[in-house]
mmCIF file of C-alpha atoms in Angstrom:
data_model
loop_
_atom_site.group_PDB
_atom_site.id
_atom_site.type_symbol
_atom_site.label_atom_id
_atom_site.label_comp_id
_atom_site.label_asym_id
_atom_site.label_seq_id
_atom_site.Cartn_x
_atom_site.Cartn_y
_atom_site.Cartn_z
ATOM 1 C CA UNK A 1 0.000 0.000 0.000
ATOM 2 C CA UNK A 2 1.356 3.411 -0.986
ATOM 3 C CA UNK A 3 1.158 6.133 1.652
ATOM 4 C CA UNK A 4 0.877 9.689 0.410
ATOM 5 C CA UNK A 5 2.462 12.340 2.586
ATOM 6 C CA UNK A 6 0.486 15.492 3.208
ATOM 7 C CA UNK A 7 1.694 18.457 1.171
ATOM 8 C CA UNK A 8 4.305 20.678 2.760
ATOM 9 C CA UNK A 9 2.836 24.108 3.411
ATOM 10 C CA UNK A 10 4.471 26.912 1.471
ATOM 11 C CA UNK A 11 5.522 29.799 3.666
ATOM 12 C CA UNK A 12 5.325 33.150 1.939
ATOM 13 C CA UNK A 13 7.425 35.787 3.631
ATOM 14 C CA UNK A 14 5.843 39.027 4.684
ATOM 15 C CA UNK A 15 6.492 42.316 2.943
ATOM 16 C CA UNK A 16 10.124 43.275 2.518
ATOM 17 C CA UNK A 17 11.456 45.386 5.340
ATOM 18 C CA UNK A 18 13.119 48.724 4.808
ATOM 19 C CA UNK A 19 16.581 49.662 6.068
ATOM 20 C CA UNK A 20 15.017 51.813 8.772
ATOM 21 C CA UNK A 21 13.225 48.694 10.092
ATOM 22 C CA UNK A 22 16.099 46.230 9.625
ATOM 23 C CA UNK A 23 19.631 47.367 10.587
ATOM 24 C CA UNK A 24 21.099 44.477 8.546
ATOM 25 C CA UNK A 25 19.942 46.303 5.422
ATOM 26 C CA UNK A 26 21.566 49.616 6.350
ATOM 27 C CA UNK A 27 24.911 50.440 4.728
ATOM 28 C CA UNK A 28 27.868 50.311 7.098
ATOM 29 C CA UNK A 29 29.609 53.276 5.479
ATOM 30 C CA UNK A 30 28.614 56.659 4.083
ATOM 31 C CA UNK A 31 27.432 57.276 0.546
ATOM 32 C CA UNK A 32 30.610 59.277 -0.100
ATOM 33 C CA UNK A 33 32.762 56.347 0.992
ATOM 34 C CA UNK A 34 30.832 53.920 -1.199
ATOM 35 C CA UNK A 35 31.090 56.284 -4.193
ATOM 36 C CA UNK A 36 34.847 56.678 -3.691
ATOM 37 C CA UNK A 37 35.277 52.901 -3.523
ATOM 38 C CA UNK A 38 33.234 52.468 -6.708
ATOM 39 C CA UNK A 39 35.449 54.990 -8.492
ATOM 40 C CA UNK A 40 38.551 53.239 -7.119
ATOM 41 C CA UNK A 41 37.244 49.854 -8.315
ATOM 42 C CA UNK A 42 36.948 51.188 -11.880
ATOM 43 C CA UNK A 43 40.390 52.837 -11.778
ATOM 44 C CA UNK A 44 41.937 49.687 -10.315
ATOM 45 C CA UNK A 45 40.455 47.557 -13.075
ATOM 46 C CA UNK A 46 41.570 49.932 -15.825
ATOM 47 C CA UNK A 47 45.000 51.015 -14.570
ATOM 48 C CA UNK A 48 46.264 48.477 -12.017
ATOM 49 C CA UNK A 49 44.905 44.965 -12.479
ATOM 50 C CA UNK A 50 46.362 44.362 -15.955
ATOM 51 C CA UNK A 51 49.513 46.444 -15.617
ATOM 52 C CA UNK A 52 52.778 44.564 -16.256
ATOM 53 C CA UNK A 53 54.315 43.107 -13.093
ATOM 54 C CA UNK A 54 57.506 45.236 -13.206
ATOM 55 C CA UNK A 55 55.509 48.525 -13.318
ATOM 56 C CA UNK A 56 55.624 49.174 -9.565
ATOM 57 C CA UNK A 57 56.095 52.940 -9.957
ATOM 58 C CA UNK A 58 53.011 53.128 -12.193
ATOM 59 C CA UNK A 59 50.823 51.304 -9.653
ATOM 60 C CA UNK A 60 52.224 53.446 -6.834
ATOM 61 C CA UNK A 61 51.291 56.582 -8.805
ATOM 62 C CA UNK A 62 47.728 55.332 -9.318
ATOM 63 C CA UNK A 63 47.411 54.487 -5.618
ATOM 64 C CA UNK A 64 48.795 57.906 -4.634
ATOM 65 C CA UNK A 65 46.217 59.583 -6.876
ATOM 66 C CA UNK A 66 43.574 57.951 -4.638
ATOM 67 C CA UNK A 67 45.214 59.141 -1.415
ATOM 68 C CA UNK A 68 47.643 56.338 -0.541
ATOM 69 C CA UNK A 69 50.817 57.542 1.161
ATOM 70 C CA UNK A 70 53.645 55.426 -0.210
ATOM 71 C CA UNK A 71 57.371 55.736 0.368
ATOM 72 C CA UNK A 72 59.897 55.091 -2.400
ATOM 73 C CA UNK A 73 60.479 51.642 -3.899
ATOM 74 C CA UNK A 74 57.208 50.047 -2.807
ATOM 75 C CA UNK A 75 56.409 46.899 -4.780
ATOM 76 C CA UNK A 76 52.653 46.484 -4.924
ATOM 77 C CA UNK A 77 51.768 43.769 -7.407
ATOM 78 C CA UNK A 78 48.854 44.019 -9.857
ATOM 79 C CA UNK A 79 46.700 41.304 -8.290
ATOM 80 C CA UNK A 80 46.863 42.772 -4.772
ATOM 81 C CA UNK A 81 43.431 44.052 -3.716
ATOM 82 C CA UNK A 82 43.435 47.273 -1.729
ATOM 83 C CA UNK A 83 39.997 48.223 -0.426
ATOM 84 C CA UNK A 84 40.579 51.916 0.393
ATOM 85 C CA UNK A 85 43.864 53.454 -0.851
ATOM 86 C CA UNK A 86 43.219 56.634 1.154
ATOM 87 C CA UNK A 87 43.607 54.545 4.350
ATOM 88 C CA UNK A 88 46.939 52.988 3.330
ATOM 89 C CA UNK A 89 50.336 54.215 4.513
ATOM 90 C CA UNK A 90 53.465 52.349 3.367
ATOM 91 C CA UNK A 91 56.971 53.372 4.297
ATOM 92 C CA UNK A 92 59.844 52.686 1.890
ATOM 93 C CA UNK A 93 60.455 49.328 0.172
ATOM 94 C CA UNK A 94 57.209 47.651 1.248
ATOM 95 C CA UNK A 95 56.210 44.527 -0.691
ATOM 96 C CA UNK A 96 52.555 43.552 -1.199
ATOM 97 C CA UNK A 97 52.292 40.395 -3.309
ATOM 98 C CA UNK A 98 49.681 39.163 -5.767
ATOM 99 C CA UNK A 99 46.525 37.897 -4.095
ATOM 100 C CA UNK A 100 46.947 39.947 -0.916
ATOM 101 C CA UNK A 101 43.732 41.522 0.369
ATOM 102 C CA UNK A 102 44.187 44.793 2.227
ATOM 103 C CA UNK A 103 40.727 45.321 3.744
ATOM 104 C CA UNK A 104 41.233 48.701 5.355
ATOM 105 C CA UNK A 105 38.097 50.595 6.396
ATOM 106 C CA UNK A 106 40.396 51.963 9.144
ATOM 107 C CA UNK A 107 43.957 53.232 8.551
ATOM 108 C CA UNK A 108 46.637 50.625 7.880
ATOM 109 C CA UNK A 109 50.349 51.345 8.320
ATOM 110 C CA UNK A 110 53.057 49.132 6.813
ATOM 111 C CA UNK A 111 56.590 49.791 8.020
ATOM 112 C CA UNK A 112 59.798 50.001 6.048
ATOM 113 C CA UNK A 113 60.863 46.794 4.260
ATOM 114 C CA UNK A 114 57.920 44.746 5.517
ATOM 115 C CA UNK A 115 56.635 42.021 3.201
ATOM 116 C CA UNK A 116 53.078 40.736 2.828
ATOM 117 C CA UNK A 117 53.174 37.497 0.823
ATOM 118 C CA UNK A 118 50.738 35.877 -1.607
ATOM 119 C CA UNK A 119 47.090 35.544 -0.576
ATOM 120 C CA UNK A 120 47.619 37.033 2.890
ATOM 121 C CA UNK A 121 44.631 38.898 4.338
ATOM 122 C CA UNK A 122 44.960 42.099 6.361
ATOM 123 C CA UNK A 123 41.439 42.298 7.807
ATOM 124 C CA UNK A 124 40.804 45.742 9.275
ATOM 125 C CA UNK A 125 37.156 45.200 10.245
ATOM 126 C CA UNK A 126 34.776 42.760 11.836
ATOM 127 C CA UNK A 127 31.241 42.878 13.243
ATOM 128 C CA UNK A 128 29.947 43.271 16.792
ATOM 129 C CA UNK A 129 28.379 39.833 17.228
ATOM 130 C CA UNK A 130 26.782 40.811 20.570
ATOM 131 C CA UNK A 131 24.832 43.729 19.117
ATOM 132 C CA UNK A 132 21.531 42.704 17.510
ATOM 133 C CA UNK A 133 22.183 45.247 14.731
ATOM 134 C CA UNK A 134 25.488 43.434 13.883
ATOM 135 C CA UNK A 135 27.349 46.701 13.106
ATOM 136 C CA UNK A 136 30.705 46.761 11.378
ATOM 137 C CA UNK A 137 33.596 47.571 13.723
ATOM 138 C CA UNK A 138 36.916 48.634 12.208
ATOM 139 C CA UNK A 139 40.301 49.123 13.833
ATOM 140 C CA UNK A 140 43.740 50.081 12.498
ATOM 141 C CA UNK A 141 46.439 47.524 11.715
ATOM 142 C CA UNK A 142 50.156 48.279 11.982
ATOM 143 C CA UNK A 143 52.833 46.052 10.454
ATOM 144 C CA UNK A 144 56.273 46.978 11.773
ATOM 145 C CA UNK A 145 59.472 47.437 9.771
ATOM 146 C CA UNK A 146 61.096 44.236 8.479
ATOM 147 C CA UNK A 147 58.082 42.125 9.486
ATOM 148 C CA UNK A 148 56.930 39.316 7.221
ATOM 149 C CA UNK A 149 53.331 38.205 6.837
ATOM 150 C CA UNK A 150 53.693 34.840 5.091
ATOM 151 C CA UNK A 151 51.413 33.425 2.395
ATOM 152 C CA UNK A 152 47.749 32.946 3.338
ATOM 153 C CA UNK A 153 48.259 34.391 6.807
ATOM 154 C CA UNK A 154 45.614 36.654 8.380
ATOM 155 C CA UNK A 155 46.109 39.733 10.534
ATOM 156 C CA UNK A 156 42.912 40.722 12.360
ATOM 157 C CA UNK A 157 41.587 44.201 13.076
ATOM 158 C CA UNK A 158 43.409 46.161 15.760
ATOM 159 C CA UNK A 159 46.546 44.001 15.703
ATOM 160 C CA UNK A 160 50.055 45.493 15.824
ATOM 161 C CA UNK A 161 52.757 43.326 14.284
ATOM 162 C CA UNK A 162 56.076 44.272 15.852
ATOM 163 C CA UNK A 163 59.282 45.108 14.033
ATOM 164 C CA UNK A 164 60.856 42.019 12.471
ATOM 165 C CA UNK A 165 58.022 39.703 13.547
ATOM 166 C CA UNK A 166 57.077 36.790 11.279
ATOM 167 C CA UNK A 167 53.557 35.373 10.976
ATOM 168 C CA UNK A 168 54.006 31.927 9.414
ATOM 169 C CA UNK A 169 52.130 30.259 6.574
ATOM 170 C CA UNK A 170 48.343 30.472 7.120
ATOM 171 C CA UNK A 171 48.767 31.740 10.681
ATOM 172 C CA UNK A 172 46.068 33.968 12.182
ATOM 173 C CA UNK A 173 47.148 36.925 14.325
ATOM 174 C CA UNK A 174 44.314 37.797 16.706
ATOM 175 C CA UNK A 175 46.568 39.691 19.134
ATOM 176 C CA UNK A 176 49.697 41.847 18.924
ATOM 177 C CA UNK A 177 52.892 40.117 17.779
ATOM 178 C CA UNK A 178 56.130 40.911 19.613
ATOM 179 C CA UNK A 179 59.217 42.233 17.833
ATOM 180 C CA UNK A 180 61.673 39.802 16.218
ATOM 181 C CA UNK A 181 59.553 36.771 17.073
ATOM 182 C CA UNK A 182 58.253 33.989 14.803
ATOM 183 C CA UNK A 183 54.585 33.027 15.156
ATOM 184 C CA UNK A 184 52.455 30.327 13.583
ATOM 185 C CA UNK A 185 49.144 28.529 13.943
ATOM 186 C CA UNK A 186 45.524 29.431 14.562
ATOM 187 C CA UNK A 187 45.455 31.512 16.645
ATOM 188 C CA UNK A 188 49.099 32.491 16.239
ATOM 189 C CA UNK A 189 51.465 31.332 18.986
ATOM 190 C CA UNK A 190 55.151 31.964 19.564
ATOM 191 C CA UNK A 191 57.390 29.444 17.791
ATOM 192 C CA UNK A 192 60.796 30.988 18.480
ATOM 193 C CA UNK A 193 62.830 34.176 18.454
ATOM 194 C CA UNK A 194 63.898 35.440 15.033
ATOM 195 C CA UNK A 195 67.649 35.518 14.754
ATOM 196 C CA UNK A 196 69.264 38.688 13.459
ATOM 197 C CA UNK A 197 72.481 37.963 11.579
#
């Protein structure tokens, strides 16, 4: 004997809410900020993304035209994704590799000769998970001189990476990293001191 299940009722959602009724629908940033980022996205696509790899000075000039403060000899590769150039400060000889995401709603400072390797993520914002409105919360990130953020590593909002510190492959820095120290893991833990030769 074949038993037929009763039909599953179809639930039709109520009318769509408006941003004033639902804080999840409200933009986190101002209209001016969103317009500037849209303009930057177009300029990045036209003038940065497909530029030849050796054209570091060209990419630096484009970034400076959008407010980035870059020292001499910065090597920012064409596939690096910088969210807000006007919030980026790089001292001299900074390297930002292909695939790096610089998510910087708050200011981000990269010290002299620091290196951010392929597919690393500098995450300058998060959300307040205890607030029912789930607002975006941003905080500055500082990477000290001669520090190295290895491939696929993540530096979280509000973290200061000390001078000469190393965050190993795919490590996640959720707290400040001490100077001349090697870290790894999730969350990042001290592995050893970095030797200076």
